[in-house]
PDB file of C-alpha atoms and ligand atoms in Angstrom:
ATOM      1  CA  MET A  13       0.000   0.000   0.000  1.00  0.00           C
ATOM      2  CA  ARG A  14       1.136   3.490  -0.836  1.00  0.00           C
ATOM      3  CA  ILE A  15       0.544   6.297   1.676  1.00  0.00           C
ATOM      4  CA  ASP A  16       1.228  10.012   1.160  1.00  0.00           C
ATOM      5  CA  VAL A  17       0.750  12.616   3.887  1.00  0.00           C
ATOM      6  CA  VAL A  18       0.683  16.365   3.208  1.00  0.00           C
ATOM      7  CA  THR A  19       1.246  18.528   6.308  1.00  0.00           C
ATOM      8  CA  ILE A  20       2.903  21.715   7.533  1.00  0.00           C
ATOM      9  CA  PHE A  21       4.479  19.658  10.347  1.00  0.00           C
ATOM     10  CA  PRO A  22       6.286  16.752   8.648  1.00  0.00           C
ATOM     11  CA  GLY A  23       8.140  16.042  11.890  1.00  0.00           C
ATOM     12  CA  TYR A  24       4.930  14.877  13.537  1.00  0.00           C
ATOM     13  CA  LEU A  25       4.796  11.927  11.163  1.00  0.00           C
ATOM     14  CA  ALA A  26       8.267  10.669  12.112  1.00  0.00           C
ATOM     15  CA  ALA A  27       6.500   8.303  14.512  1.00  0.00           C
ATOM     16  CA  LEU A  28       5.296   6.319  11.485  1.00  0.00           C
ATOM     17  CA  ARG A  29       8.819   4.921  11.170  1.00  0.00           C
ATOM     18  CA  GLU A  30       8.721   3.404  14.656  1.00  0.00           C
ATOM     19  CA  ALA A  31       7.850  -0.086  15.812  1.00  0.00           C
ATOM     20  CA  LEU A  32       5.313  -2.115  13.864  1.00  0.00           C
ATOM     21  CA  LEU A  33       4.820   0.494  11.137  1.00  0.00           C
ATOM     22  CA  GLY A  34       8.552   1.010  10.750  1.00  0.00           C
ATOM     23  CA  ARG A  35       8.998  -2.718  10.234  1.00  0.00           C
ATOM     24  CA  ALA A  36       6.152  -2.814   7.694  1.00  0.00           C
ATOM     25  CA  ILE A  37       7.836   0.014   5.765  1.00  0.00           C
ATOM     26  CA  ALA A  38      11.234  -1.710   5.942  1.00  0.00           C
ATOM     27  CA  ALA A  39       9.641  -4.946   4.730  1.00  0.00           C
ATOM     28  CA  GLY A  40       8.131  -3.160   1.716  1.00  0.00           C
ATOM     29  CA  LEU A  41       4.533  -3.826   2.765  1.00  0.00           C
ATOM     30  CA  ILE A  42       3.803  -0.087   2.942  1.00  0.00           C
ATOM     31  CA  SER A  43       5.564   2.896   1.425  1.00  0.00           C
ATOM     32  CA  VAL A  44       5.108   6.204   3.201  1.00  0.00           C
ATOM     33  CA  ALA A  45       5.984   9.670   1.880  1.00  0.00           C
ATOM     34  CA  VAL A  46       5.508  12.803   3.962  1.00  0.00           C
ATOM     35  CA  HIS A  47       5.310  16.103   2.074  1.00  0.00           C
ATOM     36  CA  ASP A  48       5.730  19.620   3.495  1.00  0.00           C
ATOM     37  CA  LEU A  49       2.821  21.779   2.298  1.00  0.00           C
ATOM     38  CA  ARG A  50       5.063  24.847   2.480  1.00  0.00           C
ATOM     39  CA  ASP A  51       7.068  23.457  -0.461  1.00  0.00           C
ATOM     40  CA  TRP A  52       4.106  24.606  -2.591  1.00  0.00           C
ATOM     41  CA  THR A  53       4.127  28.212  -1.353  1.00  0.00           C
ATOM     42  CA  HIS A  54       5.725  30.986  -3.398  1.00  0.00           C
ATOM     43  CA  ASP A  55       5.910  33.967  -1.048  1.00  0.00           C
ATOM     44  CA  VAL A  56       8.845  34.689   1.220  1.00  0.00           C
ATOM     45  CA  HIS A  57       6.752  34.043   4.350  1.00  0.00           C
ATOM     46  CA  LYS A  58       5.538  30.661   3.053  1.00  0.00           C
ATOM     47  CA  ALA A  59       2.032  31.627   4.202  1.00  0.00           C
ATOM     48  CA  VAL A  60      -0.525  28.830   3.934  1.00  0.00           C
ATOM     49  CA  ASP A  61      -3.527  30.507   5.596  1.00  0.00           C
ATOM     50  CA  ASP A  62      -5.737  33.565   5.326  1.00  0.00           C
ATOM     51  CA  ALA A  63      -8.718  35.153   7.117  1.00  0.00           C
ATOM     52  CA  PRO A  64     -12.093  33.402   6.756  1.00  0.00           C
ATOM     53  CA  TYR A  65     -14.752  34.825   4.439  1.00  0.00           C
ATOM     54  CA  GLY A  66     -17.727  35.858   6.530  1.00  0.00           C
ATOM     55  CA  GLY A  67     -15.545  36.682   9.501  1.00  0.00           C
ATOM     56  CA  GLY A  68     -14.964  34.741  12.679  1.00  0.00           C
ATOM     57  CA  PRO A  69     -11.956  33.557  14.640  1.00  0.00           C
ATOM     58  CA  GLY A  70      -8.973  31.688  13.285  1.00  0.00           C
ATOM     59  CA  MET A  71      -7.517  31.280   9.848  1.00  0.00           C
ATOM     60  CA  VAL A  72      -8.376  29.060   6.879  1.00  0.00           C
ATOM     61  CA  MET A  73      -5.822  27.262   4.719  1.00  0.00           C
ATOM     62  CA  ARG A  74      -5.670  28.701   1.204  1.00  0.00           C
ATOM     63  CA  PRO A  75      -7.020  26.647  -1.701  1.00  0.00           C
ATOM     64  CA  ALA A  76      -4.364  27.341  -4.361  1.00  0.00           C
ATOM     65  CA  ILE A  77      -1.519  25.907  -2.252  1.00  0.00           C
ATOM     66  CA  TRP A  78      -3.460  22.784  -1.285  1.00  0.00           C
ATOM     67  CA  GLY A  79      -4.706  22.347  -4.855  1.00  0.00           C
ATOM     68  CA  ALA A  80      -1.179  22.452  -6.286  1.00  0.00           C
ATOM     69  CA  ALA A  81       0.169  20.145  -3.571  1.00  0.00           C
ATOM     70  CA  LEU A  82      -2.550  17.527  -4.093  1.00  0.00           C
ATOM     71  CA  ASP A  83      -2.248  17.729  -7.899  1.00  0.00           C
ATOM     72  CA  ASP A  84       1.493  17.073  -7.641  1.00  0.00           C
ATOM     73  CA  VAL A  85       1.357  14.357  -4.976  1.00  0.00           C
ATOM     74  CA  CYS A  86      -1.388  12.519  -6.866  1.00  0.00           C
ATOM     75  CA  ALA A  87       0.698  12.660 -10.066  1.00  0.00           C
ATOM     76  CA  LEU A  88       3.967  11.483  -8.474  1.00  0.00           C
ATOM     77  CA  PRO A  89       4.960   7.949  -9.285  1.00  0.00           C
ATOM     78  CA  GLU A  90       5.456   5.916  -6.144  1.00  0.00           C
ATOM     79  CA  GLY A  91       8.962   6.327  -4.819  1.00  0.00           C
ATOM     80  CA  SER A  92       9.828   9.483  -6.763  1.00  0.00           C
ATOM     81  CA  SER A  93       9.547  12.357  -4.312  1.00  0.00           C
ATOM     82  CA  ALA A  94      12.632  13.899  -2.790  1.00  0.00           C
ATOM     83  CA  ASP A  95      11.498  13.218   0.753  1.00  0.00           C
ATOM     84  CA  ARG A  96      10.013   9.820  -0.018  1.00  0.00           C
ATOM     85  CA  ASP A  97      11.304   7.013   2.135  1.00  0.00           C
ATOM     86  CA  ALA A  98      10.229   3.979   0.183  1.00  0.00           C
ATOM     87  CA  ALA A  99      11.236   0.522   1.289  1.00  0.00           C
ATOM     88  CA  ASP A 100      13.225  -0.120  -1.865  1.00  0.00           C
ATOM     89  CA  GLY A 101      15.105   2.614  -3.654  1.00  0.00           C
ATOM     90  CA  ASP A 102      14.766   1.060  -7.090  1.00  0.00           C
ATOM     91  CA  VAL A 103      11.167   1.977  -7.932  1.00  0.00           C
ATOM     92  CA  ALA A 104      11.612   3.023 -11.549  1.00  0.00           C
ATOM     93  CA  GLU A 105       9.762   5.832 -13.293  1.00  0.00           C
ATOM     94  CA  ARG A 106       6.625   4.280 -14.770  1.00  0.00           C
ATOM     95  CA  ASP A 107       4.883   5.427 -17.929  1.00  0.00           C
ATOM     96  CA  ALA A 108       1.871   7.697 -17.693  1.00  0.00           C
ATOM     97  CA  THR A 109      -0.683   5.116 -18.781  1.00  0.00           C
ATOM     98  CA  GLU A 110       0.287   2.770 -15.980  1.00  0.00           C
ATOM     99  CA  ARG A 111       0.385   5.418 -13.301  1.00  0.00           C
ATOM    100  CA  ASP A 112      -2.940   6.949 -14.310  1.00  0.00           C
ATOM    101  CA  VAL A 113      -4.759   3.693 -13.586  1.00  0.00           C
ATOM    102  CA  VAL A 114      -4.559   3.981  -9.803  1.00  0.00           C
ATOM    103  CA  VAL A 115      -6.386   6.912  -8.209  1.00  0.00           C
ATOM    104  CA  PRO A 116      -5.795   7.565  -4.516  1.00  0.00           C
ATOM    105  CA  ARG A 117      -8.453   7.850  -1.855  1.00  0.00           C
ATOM    106  CA  LEU A 118      -8.141  11.325  -0.320  1.00  0.00           C
ATOM    107  CA  VAL A 119      -8.598  11.256   3.454  1.00  0.00           C
ATOM    108  CA  VAL A 120      -9.094  14.540   5.307  1.00  0.00           C
ATOM    109  CA  PRO A 121      -8.956  14.369   9.113  1.00  0.00           C
ATOM    110  CA  THR A 122     -11.390  16.839  10.650  1.00  0.00           C
ATOM    111  CA  PRO A 123     -13.546  16.905  13.783  1.00  0.00           C
ATOM    112  CA  ALA A 124     -16.404  17.718  11.371  1.00  0.00           C
ATOM    113  CA  GLY A 125     -15.955  14.398   9.542  1.00  0.00           C
ATOM    114  CA  ARG A 126     -17.805  11.095   9.558  1.00  0.00           C
ATOM    115  CA  PRO A 127     -16.574   8.752  12.307  1.00  0.00           C
ATOM    116  CA  PHE A 128     -13.463   6.703  11.518  1.00  0.00           C
ATOM    117  CA  THR A 129     -14.329   3.189  12.707  1.00  0.00           C
ATOM    118  CA  GLN A 130     -12.877  -0.305  12.392  1.00  0.00           C
ATOM    119  CA  ALA A 131     -15.156  -0.779   9.360  1.00  0.00           C
ATOM    120  CA  VAL A 132     -13.593   2.296   7.720  1.00  0.00           C
ATOM    121  CA  ALA A 133     -10.119   0.973   8.606  1.00  0.00           C
ATOM    122  CA  ARG A 134     -10.988  -2.276   6.808  1.00  0.00           C
ATOM    123  CA  GLU A 135     -12.247  -0.311   3.805  1.00  0.00           C
ATOM    124  CA  TYR A 136      -9.004   1.693   3.659  1.00  0.00           C
ATOM    125  CA  ALA A 137      -6.899  -1.448   4.055  1.00  0.00           C
ATOM    126  CA  ALA A 138      -8.364  -2.640   0.738  1.00  0.00           C
ATOM    127  CA  GLN A 139      -7.193   0.519  -1.096  1.00  0.00           C
ATOM    128  CA  PRO A 140      -3.908   0.565  -3.014  1.00  0.00           C
ATOM    129  CA  TRP A 141      -3.204   4.211  -2.219  1.00  0.00           C
ATOM    130  CA  LEU A 142      -4.232   6.691   0.471  1.00  0.00           C
ATOM    131  CA  VAL A 143      -3.416  10.411   0.494  1.00  0.00           C
ATOM    132  CA  PHE A 144      -3.917  12.219   3.808  1.00  0.00           C
ATOM    133  CA  ALA A 145      -4.378  16.013   3.826  1.00  0.00           C
ATOM    134  CA  CYS A 146      -3.645  17.432   7.295  1.00  0.00           C
ATOM    135  CA  GLY A 147      -5.351  20.709   8.044  1.00  0.00           C
ATOM    136  CA  ARG A 148      -4.443  23.126  10.812  1.00  0.00           C
ATOM    137  CA  TYR A 149      -6.092  26.372  11.905  1.00  0.00           C
ATOM    138  CA  GLU A 150      -9.847  26.397  11.282  1.00  0.00           C
ATOM    139  CA  GLY A 151      -9.565  24.003   8.366  1.00  0.00           C
ATOM    140  CA  ILE A 152      -8.932  23.994   4.624  1.00  0.00           C
ATOM    141  CA  ASP A 153     -10.952  25.989   2.060  1.00  0.00           C
ATOM    142  CA  GLN A 154     -13.826  23.619   1.186  1.00  0.00           C
ATOM    143  CA  ARG A 155     -13.313  24.095  -2.570  1.00  0.00           C
ATOM    144  CA  VAL A 156     -10.109  22.024  -2.342  1.00  0.00           C
ATOM    145  CA  PHE A 157     -12.222  18.941  -1.559  1.00  0.00           C
ATOM    146  CA  GLU A 158     -15.029  19.898  -3.909  1.00  0.00           C
ATOM    147  CA  ASP A 159     -12.442  20.082  -6.692  1.00  0.00           C
ATOM    148  CA  ALA A 160     -10.616  16.881  -5.698  1.00  0.00           C
ATOM    149  CA  SER A 161     -13.891  14.953  -5.552  1.00  0.00           C
ATOM    150  CA  ARG A 162     -14.219  15.462  -9.315  1.00  0.00           C
ATOM    151  CA  ARG A 163     -11.306  13.055  -9.704  1.00  0.00           C
ATOM    152  CA  MET A 164     -11.244  10.847  -6.603  1.00  0.00           C
ATOM    153  CA  VAL A 165     -13.204   9.741  -3.583  1.00  0.00           C
ATOM    154  CA  VAL A 166     -12.749  12.268  -0.782  1.00  0.00           C
ATOM    155  CA  ASP A 167     -13.470  11.275   2.836  1.00  0.00           C
ATOM    156  CA  GLU A 168     -13.648  13.825   5.632  1.00  0.00           C
ATOM    157  CA  VAL A 169     -13.270  11.711   8.777  1.00  0.00           C
ATOM    158  CA  SER A 170     -13.054  12.256  12.527  1.00  0.00           C
ATOM    159  CA  ILE A 171     -11.308   9.966  15.021  1.00  0.00           C
ATOM    160  CA  GLY A 172     -13.578  10.926  17.905  1.00  0.00           C
ATOM    161  CA  ASP A 173     -15.728  13.528  19.588  1.00  0.00           C
ATOM    162  CA  TYR A 174     -13.010  15.866  20.766  1.00  0.00           C
ATOM    163  CA  VAL A 175     -10.986  18.544  19.008  1.00  0.00           C
ATOM    164  CA  LEU A 176      -7.329  18.227  18.085  1.00  0.00           C
ATOM    165  CA  VAL A 177      -5.206  21.148  16.932  1.00  0.00           C
ATOM    166  CA  GLY A 178      -4.524  19.529  13.584  1.00  0.00           C
ATOM    167  CA  GLY A 179      -4.953  16.350  11.584  1.00  0.00           C
ATOM    168  CA  GLU A 180      -1.455  14.933  12.116  1.00  0.00           C
ATOM    169  CA  VAL A 181      -2.160  12.892  15.239  1.00  0.00           C
ATOM    170  CA  ALA A 182      -5.370  11.610  13.657  1.00  0.00           C
ATOM    171  CA  VAL A 183      -3.345  10.434  10.639  1.00  0.00           C
ATOM    172  CA  LEU A 184      -0.974   8.531  12.925  1.00  0.00           C
ATOM    173  CA  ALA A 185      -3.957   6.813  14.515  1.00  0.00           C
ATOM    174  CA  MET A 186      -5.625   5.972  11.201  1.00  0.00           C
ATOM    175  CA  VAL A 187      -2.470   4.741   9.464  1.00  0.00           C
ATOM    176  CA  GLU A 188      -1.751   2.463  12.409  1.00  0.00           C
ATOM    177  CA  ALA A 189      -5.306   1.108  12.411  1.00  0.00           C
ATOM    178  CA  VAL A 190      -5.137   0.443   8.656  1.00  0.00           C
ATOM    179  CA  ALA A 191      -1.585  -0.911   8.471  1.00  0.00           C
ATOM    180  CA  ARG A 192      -2.104  -3.618  11.076  1.00  0.00           C
ATOM    181  CA  LEU A 193      -4.873  -5.056   8.883  1.00  0.00           C
ATOM    182  CA  LEU A 194      -2.548  -5.503   5.890  1.00  0.00           C
ATOM    183  CA  PRO A 195      -1.358  -9.048   5.227  1.00  0.00           C
ATOM    184  CA  GLY A 196       2.048  -9.676   6.783  1.00  0.00           C
ATOM    185  CA  VAL A 197       2.127  -6.615   9.061  1.00  0.00           C
ATOM    186  CA  LEU A 198       1.054  -8.414  12.239  1.00  0.00           C
ATOM    187  CA  GLY A 199       3.107 -11.427  13.227  1.00  0.00           C
ATOM    188  CA  ASN A 200      -0.026 -13.381  14.083  1.00  0.00           C
ATOM    189  CA  PRO A 201      -2.986 -12.679  11.748  1.00  0.00           C
ATOM    190  CA  ASP A 202      -5.402 -14.050  14.375  1.00  0.00           C
ATOM    191  CA  SER A 203      -4.638 -10.958  16.479  1.00  0.00           C
ATOM    192  CA  ALA A 204      -6.550  -8.729  14.051  1.00  0.00           C
ATOM    193  CA  ALA A 205      -9.403 -11.232  13.775  1.00  0.00           C
ATOM    194  CA  GLN A 206      -9.878 -11.311  17.552  1.00  0.00           C
ATOM    195  CA  ASP A 207      -9.761  -7.557  18.118  1.00  0.00           C
ATOM    196  CA  SER A 208     -12.252  -5.456  19.936  1.00  0.00           C
ATOM    197  CA  PHE A 209     -14.824  -4.381  17.314  1.00  0.00           C
ATOM    198  CA  SER A 210     -14.114  -7.216  14.881  1.00  0.00           C
ATOM    199  CA  ASP A 211     -17.278  -8.915  16.176  1.00  0.00           C
ATOM    200  CA  GLY A 212     -18.925  -5.698  17.366  1.00  0.00           C
ATOM    201  CA  LEU A 213     -17.911  -6.279  21.020  1.00  0.00           C
ATOM    202  CA  LEU A 214     -15.085  -5.070  23.233  1.00  0.00           C
ATOM    203  CA  GLU A 215     -12.365  -7.548  24.094  1.00  0.00           C
ATOM    204  CA  GLY A 216     -12.356  -8.920  27.621  1.00  0.00           C
ATOM    205  CA  PRO A 217      -9.434  -8.934  30.075  1.00  0.00           C
ATOM    206  CA  ALA A 218      -6.161 -10.824  29.505  1.00  0.00           C
ATOM    207  CA  TYR A 219      -3.782 -12.466  31.992  1.00  0.00           C
ATOM    208  CA  THR A 220      -0.281 -13.929  31.996  1.00  0.00           C
ATOM    209  CA  ARG A 221       2.060 -15.397  34.613  1.00  0.00           C
ATOM    210  CA  PRO A 222       2.402 -15.406  37.537  1.00  0.00           C
ATOM    211  CA  GLU A 223      -0.735 -17.219  38.655  1.00  0.00           C
ATOM    212  CA  ARG A 224      -0.898 -15.029  41.768  1.00  0.00           C
ATOM    213  CA  TRP A 225       0.380 -11.427  41.800  1.00  0.00           C
ATOM    214  CA  ARG A 226      -0.021  -9.049  44.790  1.00  0.00           C
ATOM    215  CA  ASP A 227      -2.660 -11.433  46.176  1.00  0.00           C
ATOM    216  CA  LEU A 228      -4.605 -11.291  42.934  1.00  0.00           C
ATOM    217  CA  ALA A 229      -5.274 -14.612  41.234  1.00  0.00           C
ATOM    218  CA  VAL A 230      -5.784 -15.379  37.559  1.00  0.00           C
ATOM    219  CA  PRO A 231      -9.423 -16.488  37.047  1.00  0.00           C
ATOM    220  CA  GLU A 232      -9.645 -20.209  37.732  1.00  0.00           C
ATOM    221  CA  VAL A 233     -11.394 -21.075  34.461  1.00  0.00           C
ATOM    222  CA  LEU A 234      -8.410 -19.884  32.392  1.00  0.00           C
ATOM    223  CA  ARG A 235      -6.220 -22.473  34.149  1.00  0.00           C
ATOM    224  CA  SER A 236      -8.777 -25.261  33.810  1.00  0.00           C
ATOM    225  CA  GLY A 237      -7.775 -26.490  30.363  1.00  0.00           C
ATOM    226  CA  ASP A 238     -11.498 -26.709  29.499  1.00  0.00           C
ATOM    227  CA  HIS A 239     -11.501 -24.972  26.121  1.00  0.00           C
ATOM    228  CA  ALA A 240     -15.282 -24.740  25.792  1.00  0.00           C
ATOM    229  CA  ALA A 241     -15.587 -23.244  29.284  1.00  0.00           C
ATOM    230  CA  ILE A 242     -12.770 -20.783  28.506  1.00  0.00           C
ATOM    231  CA  ALA A 243     -14.455 -19.703  25.263  1.00  0.00           C
ATOM    232  CA  ARG A 244     -17.801 -19.206  27.068  1.00  0.00           C
ATOM    233  CA  TRP A 245     -16.134 -17.250  29.889  1.00  0.00           C
ATOM    234  CA  ARG A 246     -14.291 -14.992  27.457  1.00  0.00           C
ATOM    235  CA  ARG A 247     -17.460 -14.370  25.503  1.00  0.00           C
ATOM    236  CA  ASP A 248     -19.339 -13.473  28.700  1.00  0.00           C
ATOM    237  CA  GLN A 249     -16.531 -11.128  29.795  1.00  0.00           C
ATOM    238  CA  SER A 250     -16.652  -9.492  26.407  1.00  0.00           C
ATOM    239  CA  LEU A 251     -20.436  -9.065  26.562  1.00  0.00           C
ATOM    240  CA  ALA A 252     -20.394  -7.786  30.161  1.00  0.00           C
ATOM    241  CA  ARG A 253     -17.654  -5.269  29.437  1.00  0.00           C
ATOM    242  CA  THR A 254     -19.464  -4.017  26.343  1.00  0.00           C
ATOM    243  CA  VAL A 255     -22.738  -3.638  28.269  1.00  0.00           C
ATOM    244  CA  ALA A 256     -20.942  -1.646  30.988  1.00  0.00           C
ATOM    245  CA  ARG A 257     -18.715   0.528  28.838  1.00  0.00           C
ATOM    246  CA  ARG A 258     -20.365   0.744  25.421  1.00  0.00           C
ATOM    247  CA  PRO A 259     -24.094   0.013  25.580  1.00  0.00           C
ATOM    248  CA  ASP A 260     -24.379   1.742  22.198  1.00  0.00           C
ATOM    249  CA  LEU A 261     -22.455  -1.177  20.649  1.00  0.00           C
ATOM    250  CA  ILE A 262     -24.885  -3.734  22.119  1.00  0.00           C
ATOM    251  CA  ALA A 263     -27.828  -1.798  20.711  1.00  0.00           C
ATOM    252  CA  ALA A 264     -26.148  -1.699  17.290  1.00  0.00           C
ATOM    253  CA  LEU A 265     -25.352  -5.442  17.060  1.00  0.00           C
ATOM    254  CA  PRO A 266     -26.864  -7.121  14.003  1.00  0.00           C
ATOM    255  CA  PRO A 267     -29.358  -9.841  15.084  1.00  0.00           C
ATOM    256  CA  ASP A 268     -27.062 -12.666  13.904  1.00  0.00           C
ATOM    257  CA  ALA A 269     -24.138 -11.346  15.986  1.00  0.00           C
ATOM    258  CA  LEU A 270     -25.458 -12.940  19.169  1.00  0.00           C
ATOM    259  CA  GLN A 271     -24.521 -16.577  19.675  1.00  0.00           C
ATOM    260  CA  PRO A 272     -26.597 -19.188  21.441  1.00  0.00           C
ATOM    261  CA  GLY A 273     -25.764 -18.656  25.100  1.00  0.00           C
ATOM    262  CA  ASP A 274     -25.252 -14.886  24.787  1.00  0.00           C
ATOM    263  CA  ARG A 275     -28.868 -13.987  25.528  1.00  0.00           C
ATOM    264  CA  GLU A 276     -28.752 -15.665  28.912  1.00  0.00           C
ATOM    265  CA  LEU A 277     -25.947 -13.403  30.113  1.00  0.00           C
ATOM    266  CA  LEU A 278     -27.480 -10.289  28.544  1.00  0.00           C
ATOM    267  CA  GLU A 279     -30.823 -11.001  30.209  1.00  0.00           C
ATOM    268  CA  ARG A 280     -29.073 -11.480  33.519  1.00  0.00           C
ATOM    269  CA  LEU A 281     -27.409  -8.087  32.993  1.00  0.00           C
ATOM    270  CA  GLY A 282     -30.739  -6.602  31.902  1.00  0.00           C
ATOM    271  CA  ALA A 283     -29.222  -5.292  28.715  1.00  0.00           C
ATOM    272  CA  GLU A 284     -30.982  -7.066  25.876  1.00  0.00           C
ATOM    273  CA  GLY A 285     -30.778  -4.890  22.751  1.00  0.00           C
ATOM    274  CA  GLU A 286     -34.487  -4.857  21.961  1.00  0.00           C
TER     275      GLU A 286
HETATM  276 CL1  6GU B 307      -9.559  13.626  12.397  1.00  0.00          CL
HETATM  277  N1  6GU B 307      -8.827  16.026  13.162  1.00  0.00           N
HETATM  278  C1  6GU B 307      -8.806  17.019  14.037  1.00  0.00           C
HETATM  279  N2  6GU B 307      -8.114  18.128  13.702  1.00  0.00           N
HETATM  280  N3  6GU B 307      -9.409  16.989  15.184  1.00  0.00           N
HETATM  281  C2  6GU B 307     -10.079  15.891  15.471  1.00  0.00           C
HETATM  282  C3  6GU B 307     -10.151  14.812  14.615  1.00  0.00           C
HETATM  283  C4  6GU B 307      -9.502  14.912  13.446  1.00  0.00           C
HETATM  284  N4  6GU B 307     -10.901  13.857  15.168  1.00  0.00           N
HETATM  285  C5  6GU B 307     -11.275  14.317  16.330  1.00  0.00           C
HETATM  286  N5  6GU B 307     -10.802  15.540  16.530  1.00  0.00           N
END
């Protein structure tokens, strides 16, 4: 998968090279290029923002700079930019016909966006190419996205109901959520399959050795060797935790998501969806 990020704070994205993501980049599973928006400015101050039409606080990022940046990034062959850090340095210049076939998905982090969920992460993981446009200030002139949507799918997405100063941290969160779903990125593919949200429920608690720590014991059932009992216990923990912490998820479960045996616990907790 190819990922491009356009930002006025390229340094923020250095964290992408760490840990799991860093290994995925080194292994050639993902290529990441971070572009400094100010490279597309022409004035001596490298100004990227201006006052909002209609008045109000804050500044809005100017359309011409973003338009030129996105045009260029979306036309760059993978591996060609000066600041690109592709896994392999031998990505050759491809001819125009080949490179015009793939159109990126443009992702714009904004608190005014649709929620970024595990389902959206799965959708993005199926894309060959994502371009992230990080806004700061009060946002980016809306015409940038109106124009881009004539050529590509544009998603304005939010990572939660709180306000960040800019999109960079949201991009780190989204890229991590997407990358771990790509084949080969996680050591054990079952990890992604068993995640919180993969079945619409939160994951229950986990334990490792020692059996007793500060007078606290590991639940007996997990040491029983009874695999059916362990599976039932884990499922009940998962259901109980979801009822307590995220009742909205229980209410949103599709009817076929509940297994035989789930209803008993939910009724005991008084949290049946309907
Ligand atoms: Cl995606 N961006 C910004 N700037 N703030 C946010 C957000 C995104 N999601 C929640 N708050």
